[in-house]
Structure formats: C-alpha cells, structure tokens
Short mmCIF file of N, CA and C in Angstrom, two decimals:
data_model
loop_
_atom_site.label_atom_id
_atom_site.label_comp_id
_atom_site.label_asym_id
_atom_site.label_seq_id
_atom_site.Cartn_x
_atom_site.Cartn_y
_atom_site.Cartn_z
N UNK A 1 137.90 132.28 46.45
CA UNK A 1 138.62 131.06 46.77
C UNK A 1 138.02 130.47 48.04
N UNK A 2 137.68 129.20 48.02
CA UNK A 2 137.11 128.52 49.16
C UNK A 2 138.20 127.94 50.03
N UNK A 3 138.06 128.15 51.33
CA UNK A 3 139.00 127.58 52.29
C UNK A 3 138.23 126.63 53.19
N UNK A 4 138.56 125.36 53.12
CA UNK A 4 137.86 124.32 53.84
C UNK A 4 138.47 124.13 55.23
N UNK A 5 137.64 124.26 56.30
CA UNK A 5 138.08 123.95 57.66
C UNK A 5 137.50 122.59 58.01
N UNK A 6 138.34 121.72 58.53
CA UNK A 6 137.89 120.36 58.89
C UNK A 6 138.73 119.84 60.05
N UNK A 7 138.22 118.79 60.69
CA UNK A 7 139.02 118.11 61.71
C UNK A 7 140.26 117.52 61.06
N UNK A 8 141.36 117.63 61.75
CA UNK A 8 142.60 117.04 61.24
C UNK A 8 142.54 115.52 61.34
N UNK A 9 143.26 114.86 60.46
CA UNK A 9 143.39 113.41 60.47
C UNK A 9 144.86 113.06 60.70
N UNK A 10 145.15 111.82 61.05
CA UNK A 10 146.56 111.43 61.23
C UNK A 10 147.42 111.74 60.00
N UNK A 11 146.83 111.70 58.82
CA UNK A 11 147.59 112.01 57.62
C UNK A 11 148.02 113.47 57.51
N UNK A 12 147.45 114.32 58.35
CA UNK A 12 147.80 115.74 58.35
C UNK A 12 148.97 116.06 59.28
N UNK A 13 149.40 115.09 60.08
CA UNK A 13 150.37 115.35 61.14
C UNK A 13 151.65 116.05 60.65
N UNK A 14 152.23 115.58 59.58
CA UNK A 14 153.49 116.17 59.09
C UNK A 14 153.26 117.63 58.69
N UNK A 15 152.17 117.91 58.01
CA UNK A 15 151.87 119.29 57.60
C UNK A 15 151.60 120.17 58.82
N UNK A 16 150.88 119.64 59.79
CA UNK A 16 150.58 120.39 61.02
C UNK A 16 151.87 120.77 61.74
N UNK A 17 152.74 119.79 61.94
CA UNK A 17 154.00 120.06 62.64
C UNK A 17 154.87 121.06 61.87
N UNK A 18 154.87 120.97 60.56
CA UNK A 18 155.65 121.91 59.74
C UNK A 18 155.10 123.33 59.87
N UNK A 19 153.78 123.47 59.88
CA UNK A 19 153.16 124.79 60.03
C UNK A 19 153.52 125.38 61.38
N UNK A 20 153.41 124.59 62.42
CA UNK A 20 153.73 125.09 63.77
C UNK A 20 155.19 125.53 63.84
N UNK A 21 156.08 124.72 63.33
CA UNK A 21 157.50 125.09 63.37
C UNK A 21 157.76 126.38 62.60
N UNK A 22 157.20 126.49 61.41
CA UNK A 22 157.47 127.69 60.61
C UNK A 22 156.78 128.92 61.17
N UNK A 23 155.61 128.75 61.77
CA UNK A 23 154.86 129.90 62.29
C UNK A 23 155.44 130.42 63.60
N UNK A 24 156.08 129.57 64.38
CA UNK A 24 156.54 129.98 65.71
C UNK A 24 158.06 130.09 65.85
N UNK A 25 158.82 129.57 64.92
CA UNK A 25 160.28 129.52 65.10
C UNK A 25 160.91 130.89 65.27
N UNK A 26 160.36 131.92 64.63
CA UNK A 26 160.96 133.25 64.77
C UNK A 26 160.78 133.85 66.15
N UNK A 27 159.92 133.25 66.99
CA UNK A 27 159.73 133.74 68.36
C UNK A 27 160.77 133.18 69.33
N UNK A 28 161.47 132.13 68.95
CA UNK A 28 162.41 131.47 69.87
C UNK A 28 163.44 132.48 70.38
N UNK A 29 164.04 133.21 69.48
CA UNK A 29 165.05 134.19 69.91
C UNK A 29 164.42 135.32 70.72
N UNK A 30 163.24 135.73 70.33
CA UNK A 30 162.58 136.84 71.02
C UNK A 30 162.23 136.52 72.47
N UNK A 31 161.75 135.28 72.72
CA UNK A 31 161.34 134.94 74.09
C UNK A 31 162.34 134.01 74.79
N UNK A 32 163.42 133.70 74.12
CA UNK A 32 164.53 132.93 74.69
C UNK A 32 164.16 131.49 75.04
N UNK A 33 163.19 130.95 74.34
CA UNK A 33 162.80 129.55 74.50
C UNK A 33 161.79 129.22 73.41
N UNK A 34 161.52 127.94 73.24
CA UNK A 34 160.48 127.56 72.29
C UNK A 34 159.12 127.93 72.87
N UNK A 35 158.27 128.57 72.08
CA UNK A 35 156.91 128.83 72.54
C UNK A 35 156.17 127.51 72.79
N UNK A 36 155.23 127.55 73.70
CA UNK A 36 154.47 126.36 74.06
C UNK A 36 153.95 125.55 72.89
N UNK A 37 153.39 126.21 71.86
CA UNK A 37 152.86 125.43 70.73
C UNK A 37 153.91 124.57 70.03
N UNK A 38 155.18 124.93 70.13
CA UNK A 38 156.22 124.12 69.49
C UNK A 38 156.50 122.84 70.28
N UNK A 39 155.96 122.75 71.49
CA UNK A 39 156.21 121.59 72.35
C UNK A 39 155.00 120.66 72.46
N UNK A 40 153.89 121.04 71.85
CA UNK A 40 152.66 120.24 71.97
C UNK A 40 152.74 118.92 71.22
N UNK A 41 151.93 117.97 71.66
CA UNK A 41 151.84 116.64 71.06
C UNK A 41 150.68 116.67 70.06
N UNK A 42 150.99 116.96 68.81
CA UNK A 42 149.93 117.13 67.80
C UNK A 42 149.28 115.81 67.41
N UNK A 43 149.99 114.73 67.53
CA UNK A 43 149.36 113.42 67.27
C UNK A 43 148.21 113.20 68.25
N UNK A 44 148.44 113.47 69.53
CA UNK A 44 147.38 113.31 70.54
C UNK A 44 146.23 114.28 70.31
N UNK A 45 146.55 115.51 69.96
CA UNK A 45 145.49 116.49 69.71
C UNK A 45 144.62 116.07 68.53
N UNK A 46 145.24 115.50 67.51
CA UNK A 46 144.47 114.99 66.37
C UNK A 46 143.59 113.82 66.81
N UNK A 47 144.17 112.89 67.53
CA UNK A 47 143.42 111.70 67.96
C UNK A 47 142.27 112.07 68.90
N UNK A 48 142.45 113.14 69.68
CA UNK A 48 141.41 113.59 70.62
C UNK A 48 140.35 114.47 69.96
N UNK A 49 140.48 114.74 68.65
CA UNK A 49 139.51 115.56 67.96
C UNK A 49 139.55 117.02 68.36
N UNK A 50 140.72 117.50 68.73
CA UNK A 50 140.89 118.89 69.18
C UNK A 50 141.53 119.79 68.12
N UNK A 51 142.02 119.21 67.04
CA UNK A 51 142.79 119.97 66.07
C UNK A 51 142.05 120.04 64.73
N UNK A 52 141.92 121.25 64.24
CA UNK A 52 141.31 121.51 62.94
C UNK A 52 142.37 122.06 62.00
N UNK A 53 142.16 121.85 60.73
CA UNK A 53 143.05 122.41 59.72
C UNK A 53 142.21 123.20 58.72
N UNK A 54 142.88 124.15 58.08
CA UNK A 54 142.26 124.89 56.99
C UNK A 54 143.12 124.67 55.76
N UNK A 55 142.46 124.46 54.65
CA UNK A 55 143.16 124.19 53.40
C UNK A 55 143.06 125.38 52.45
N UNK A 56 144.10 125.58 51.71
CA UNK A 56 144.11 126.55 50.63
C UNK A 56 144.72 125.84 49.42
N UNK A 57 144.01 125.84 48.34
CA UNK A 57 144.44 125.14 47.13
C UNK A 57 144.77 123.67 47.44
N UNK A 58 143.87 123.02 48.19
CA UNK A 58 143.96 121.60 48.54
C UNK A 58 145.20 121.26 49.37
N UNK A 59 145.74 122.25 50.05
CA UNK A 59 146.93 122.02 50.89
C UNK A 59 146.66 122.55 52.29
N UNK A 60 147.01 121.76 53.32
CA UNK A 60 146.86 122.21 54.70
C UNK A 60 147.74 123.44 54.89
N UNK A 61 147.10 124.56 55.25
CA UNK A 61 147.82 125.83 55.33
C UNK A 61 147.68 126.52 56.68
N UNK A 62 146.86 125.98 57.56
CA UNK A 62 146.70 126.56 58.89
C UNK A 62 146.11 125.56 59.84
N UNK A 63 146.28 125.84 61.13
CA UNK A 63 145.77 124.92 62.15
C UNK A 63 145.07 125.69 63.25
N UNK A 64 144.20 124.99 63.96
CA UNK A 64 143.45 125.55 65.07
C UNK A 64 143.26 124.46 66.11
N UNK A 65 143.61 124.74 67.36
CA UNK A 65 143.41 123.79 68.45
C UNK A 65 142.39 124.38 69.40
N UNK A 66 141.28 123.67 69.60
CA UNK A 66 140.22 124.08 70.51
C UNK A 66 140.06 123.06 71.62
N UNK A 67 140.03 123.54 72.86
CA UNK A 67 139.90 122.65 74.01
C UNK A 67 138.75 123.12 74.89
N UNK A 68 137.65 122.36 74.92
CA UNK A 68 136.54 122.73 75.80
C UNK A 68 136.97 122.68 77.26
N UNK A 69 136.53 123.68 78.02
CA UNK A 69 136.79 123.73 79.45
C UNK A 69 135.44 123.85 80.16
N UNK A 70 135.46 124.12 81.44
CA UNK A 70 134.21 124.16 82.20
C UNK A 70 133.20 125.18 81.66
N UNK A 71 133.63 126.42 81.47
CA UNK A 71 132.68 127.46 81.10
C UNK A 71 132.99 128.14 79.78
N UNK A 72 133.99 127.65 79.07
CA UNK A 72 134.39 128.29 77.81
C UNK A 72 135.23 127.32 76.99
N UNK A 73 135.51 127.72 75.79
CA UNK A 73 136.44 126.95 74.96
C UNK A 73 137.74 127.72 74.91
N UNK A 74 138.82 127.00 75.13
CA UNK A 74 140.15 127.59 75.02
C UNK A 74 140.63 127.45 73.59
N UNK A 75 140.94 128.56 72.97
CA UNK A 75 141.59 128.56 71.67
C UNK A 75 143.07 128.42 72.00
N UNK A 76 143.54 127.19 72.01
CA UNK A 76 144.87 126.88 72.51
C UNK A 76 145.97 127.21 71.51
N UNK A 77 145.65 127.15 70.24
CA UNK A 77 146.67 127.44 69.23
C UNK A 77 145.99 127.76 67.91
N UNK A 78 146.54 128.74 67.24
CA UNK A 78 146.13 129.06 65.87
C UNK A 78 147.40 129.45 65.14
N UNK A 79 147.60 128.88 63.98
CA UNK A 79 148.81 129.18 63.21
C UNK A 79 148.51 129.01 61.73
N UNK A 80 149.08 129.91 60.96
CA UNK A 80 148.96 129.84 59.51
C UNK A 80 150.37 129.79 58.94
N UNK A 81 150.57 128.92 57.98
CA UNK A 81 151.88 128.82 57.33
C UNK A 81 152.28 130.20 56.81
N UNK A 82 153.52 130.61 57.02
CA UNK A 82 153.95 131.95 56.56
C UNK A 82 153.63 132.23 55.09
N UNK A 83 153.79 131.24 54.24
CA UNK A 83 153.53 131.47 52.82
C UNK A 83 152.04 131.61 52.50
N UNK A 84 151.16 131.26 53.44
CA UNK A 84 149.72 131.36 53.23
C UNK A 84 149.12 132.56 53.97
N UNK A 85 149.93 133.29 54.69
CA UNK A 85 149.43 134.45 55.42
C UNK A 85 149.02 135.55 54.45
N UNK A 86 148.05 136.35 54.89
CA UNK A 86 147.57 137.44 54.06
C UNK A 86 146.40 137.06 53.17
N UNK A 87 145.88 135.86 53.33
CA UNK A 87 144.74 135.39 52.53
C UNK A 87 143.47 135.23 53.36
N UNK A 88 143.49 135.69 54.60
CA UNK A 88 142.30 135.62 55.45
C UNK A 88 142.10 134.29 56.15
N UNK A 89 143.09 133.41 56.11
CA UNK A 89 142.92 132.10 56.75
C UNK A 89 142.81 132.22 58.26
N UNK A 90 143.63 133.06 58.86
CA UNK A 90 143.58 133.24 60.31
C UNK A 90 142.23 133.77 60.76
N UNK A 91 141.72 134.74 60.05
CA UNK A 91 140.40 135.29 60.39
C UNK A 91 139.30 134.23 60.22
N UNK A 92 139.41 133.43 59.17
CA UNK A 92 138.41 132.37 58.97
C UNK A 92 138.49 131.34 60.11
N UNK A 93 139.70 131.01 60.55
CA UNK A 93 139.85 130.08 61.67
C UNK A 93 139.28 130.67 62.96
N UNK A 94 139.50 131.95 63.19
CA UNK A 94 138.95 132.60 64.38
C UNK A 94 137.42 132.63 64.33
N UNK A 95 136.87 132.89 63.17
CA UNK A 95 135.41 132.87 63.01
C UNK A 95 134.87 131.46 63.26
N UNK A 96 135.57 130.46 62.74
CA UNK A 96 135.19 129.07 62.95
C UNK A 96 135.22 128.73 64.44
N UNK A 97 136.27 129.18 65.13
CA UNK A 97 136.40 128.91 66.57
C UNK A 97 135.23 129.51 67.34
N UNK A 98 134.89 130.73 67.00
CA UNK A 98 133.76 131.38 67.67
C UNK A 98 132.47 130.60 67.44
N UNK A 99 132.24 130.15 66.22
CA UNK A 99 131.03 129.39 65.92
C UNK A 99 131.03 128.05 66.66
N UNK A 100 132.18 127.41 66.75
CA UNK A 100 132.27 126.13 67.49
C UNK A 100 131.88 126.35 68.95
N UNK A 101 132.35 127.45 69.54
CA UNK A 101 132.02 127.75 70.93
C UNK A 101 130.52 127.96 71.08
N UNK A 102 129.94 128.74 70.20
CA UNK A 102 128.49 128.99 70.25
C UNK A 102 127.70 127.70 70.06
N UNK A 103 128.11 126.89 69.09
CA UNK A 103 127.41 125.63 68.81
C UNK A 103 127.48 124.67 69.99
N UNK A 104 128.56 124.77 70.77
CA UNK A 104 128.72 123.89 71.93
C UNK A 104 128.03 124.46 73.17
N UNK A 105 127.39 125.61 73.04
CA UNK A 105 126.65 126.20 74.14
C UNK A 105 127.47 127.11 75.04
N UNK A 106 128.65 127.49 74.59
CA UNK A 106 129.49 128.39 75.39
C UNK A 106 129.27 129.83 74.95
N UNK A 107 129.32 130.73 75.92
CA UNK A 107 129.22 132.15 75.62
C UNK A 107 130.58 132.80 75.53
N UNK A 108 131.62 132.01 75.78
CA UNK A 108 132.95 132.59 75.86
C UNK A 108 133.98 131.72 75.16
N UNK A 109 134.88 132.39 74.49
CA UNK A 109 136.03 131.76 73.84
C UNK A 109 137.24 132.52 74.37
N UNK A 110 138.21 131.81 74.92
CA UNK A 110 139.37 132.52 75.45
C UNK A 110 140.63 132.04 74.75
N UNK A 111 141.63 132.89 74.80
CA UNK A 111 142.93 132.52 74.27
C UNK A 111 143.97 133.27 75.08
N UNK A 112 145.18 132.84 74.95
CA UNK A 112 146.27 133.55 75.59
C UNK A 112 147.46 133.54 74.65
N UNK A 113 148.32 134.50 74.85
CA UNK A 113 149.52 134.60 74.02
C UNK A 113 150.62 135.23 74.85
N UNK A 114 151.82 134.95 74.48
CA UNK A 114 152.98 135.53 75.15
C UNK A 114 153.01 137.02 74.85
N UNK A 115 153.28 137.84 75.88
CA UNK A 115 153.26 139.29 75.68
C UNK A 115 154.30 139.77 74.68
N UNK A 116 155.33 138.96 74.41
CA UNK A 116 156.34 139.34 73.43
C UNK A 116 155.84 139.12 71.99
N UNK A 117 154.73 138.43 71.83
CA UNK A 117 154.16 138.20 70.49
C UNK A 117 153.20 139.34 70.18
N UNK A 118 153.75 140.55 70.13
CA UNK A 118 152.96 141.76 70.04
C UNK A 118 152.08 141.82 68.79
N UNK A 119 152.56 141.30 67.68
CA UNK A 119 151.75 141.34 66.47
C UNK A 119 150.49 140.51 66.60
N UNK A 120 150.56 139.41 67.37
CA UNK A 120 149.37 138.59 67.61
C UNK A 120 148.38 139.34 68.50
N UNK A 121 148.89 139.97 69.55
CA UNK A 121 148.03 140.73 70.45
C UNK A 121 147.32 141.84 69.67
N UNK A 122 148.07 142.56 68.84
CA UNK A 122 147.48 143.63 68.04
C UNK A 122 146.37 143.10 67.14
N UNK A 123 146.59 141.94 66.50
CA UNK A 123 145.58 141.36 65.63
C UNK A 123 144.32 141.01 66.42
N UNK A 124 144.48 140.35 67.56
CA UNK A 124 143.32 139.95 68.35
C UNK A 124 142.51 141.18 68.78
N UNK A 125 143.18 142.22 69.20
CA UNK A 125 142.49 143.44 69.61
C UNK A 125 141.77 144.09 68.43
N UNK A 126 142.40 144.12 67.27
CA UNK A 126 141.79 144.72 66.07
C UNK A 126 140.51 144.02 65.65
N UNK A 127 140.46 142.72 65.85
CA UNK A 127 139.28 141.99 65.37
C UNK A 127 138.22 141.77 66.45
N UNK A 128 138.42 142.41 67.61
CA UNK A 128 137.35 142.40 68.60
C UNK A 128 137.59 141.62 69.89
N UNK A 129 138.72 140.95 70.02
CA UNK A 129 138.99 140.29 71.29
C UNK A 129 139.33 141.35 72.33
N UNK A 130 139.08 141.04 73.58
CA UNK A 130 139.31 141.97 74.68
C UNK A 130 140.31 141.34 75.64
N UNK A 131 141.33 142.10 76.00
CA UNK A 131 142.28 141.60 77.00
C UNK A 131 141.62 141.70 78.36
N UNK A 132 141.57 140.57 79.06
CA UNK A 132 140.90 140.54 80.37
C UNK A 132 141.88 140.46 81.53
N UNK A 133 143.09 139.98 81.26
CA UNK A 133 144.07 139.90 82.34
C UNK A 133 145.43 139.57 81.78
N UNK A 134 146.43 139.76 82.62
CA UNK A 134 147.79 139.36 82.31
C UNK A 134 148.27 138.49 83.45
N UNK A 135 148.98 137.45 83.08
CA UNK A 135 149.51 136.52 84.07
C UNK A 135 151.03 136.54 83.95
N UNK A 136 151.70 136.69 85.06
CA UNK A 136 153.15 136.72 85.06
C UNK A 136 153.66 135.45 85.72
N UNK A 137 154.61 134.81 85.05
CA UNK A 137 155.16 133.56 85.55
C UNK A 137 156.63 133.78 85.89
N UNK A 138 157.03 133.17 86.99
CA UNK A 138 158.43 133.24 87.38
C UNK A 138 159.19 132.14 86.66
N UNK A 139 160.42 132.42 86.27
CA UNK A 139 161.28 131.41 85.67
C UNK A 139 161.90 130.59 86.78
N UNK A 140 162.09 129.30 86.48
CA UNK A 140 162.80 128.43 87.40
C UNK A 140 161.98 127.93 88.46
#
C-alpha cells in the first residue's frame, strides 16, 4: 500500500484539525491541560508551508509539522489518526522528516514531547532517537 506524503493545502485543514484533536485528546486528563499541538494555528502552518500530510486510501491520515531553525529542523508535531495507527504511517513521516532535514543541509532533527507521553518517548527511543536533555517548566 502506497502512502503519499505531501505539503498540506487549505483544503486539508478540517482533516488536519480532526487528526490533532483525536490524536491528542486522551492526553488532556493525563497532563491536566491541552497539549501544545491542540492549541496550534494549523491554517498558518499550512500557509507557511510547514505542514505535511500523509494519505492512506486517498484520505489524510497523519500530519507532520517541520520548522527550520538555525542549526536544525524542529519536528514540531507528528500525529496519526487513531484509526490509521499500526500501518507504519508514523514511521514513514519520521523517515520523511529526516530526509527533509538532510535535503535542507541540516545534520540534526530535533523534537520534544511531554514526559507524560511515555508511549511517544518509548517509540522515539526504539527507532533511534536519542534523548539529549529534559527541560522543566514552572506552572504559573
């Protein structure tokens, strides 16, 4: 089965927002607030050419937000619709992100995640990402 990764278009906005809500909503209770990705302005990310989508069976089923920085690309968000998980879409998006970083001349791709999202941390470590630091933020 072929999974097409492409830049998102304005016509993808509703699907993108639905994927983000469904992929992150179960974390709200765990971290006692909406995760950052649930608060992002996806229309702006699409217009700025920062948001990619992956399709499965001609349907937008996952998203990837890449933001170039000074010395690396920030993988700001990756999410796969719950009903599309288990088909390798997340891994394909991560591979795509790595290639985008290399193609842009960066040697580094970074990401961050909330420490309460343990299943995400475990996945990143399993596929070769390395934890380089932890940042603690004070509330209020």
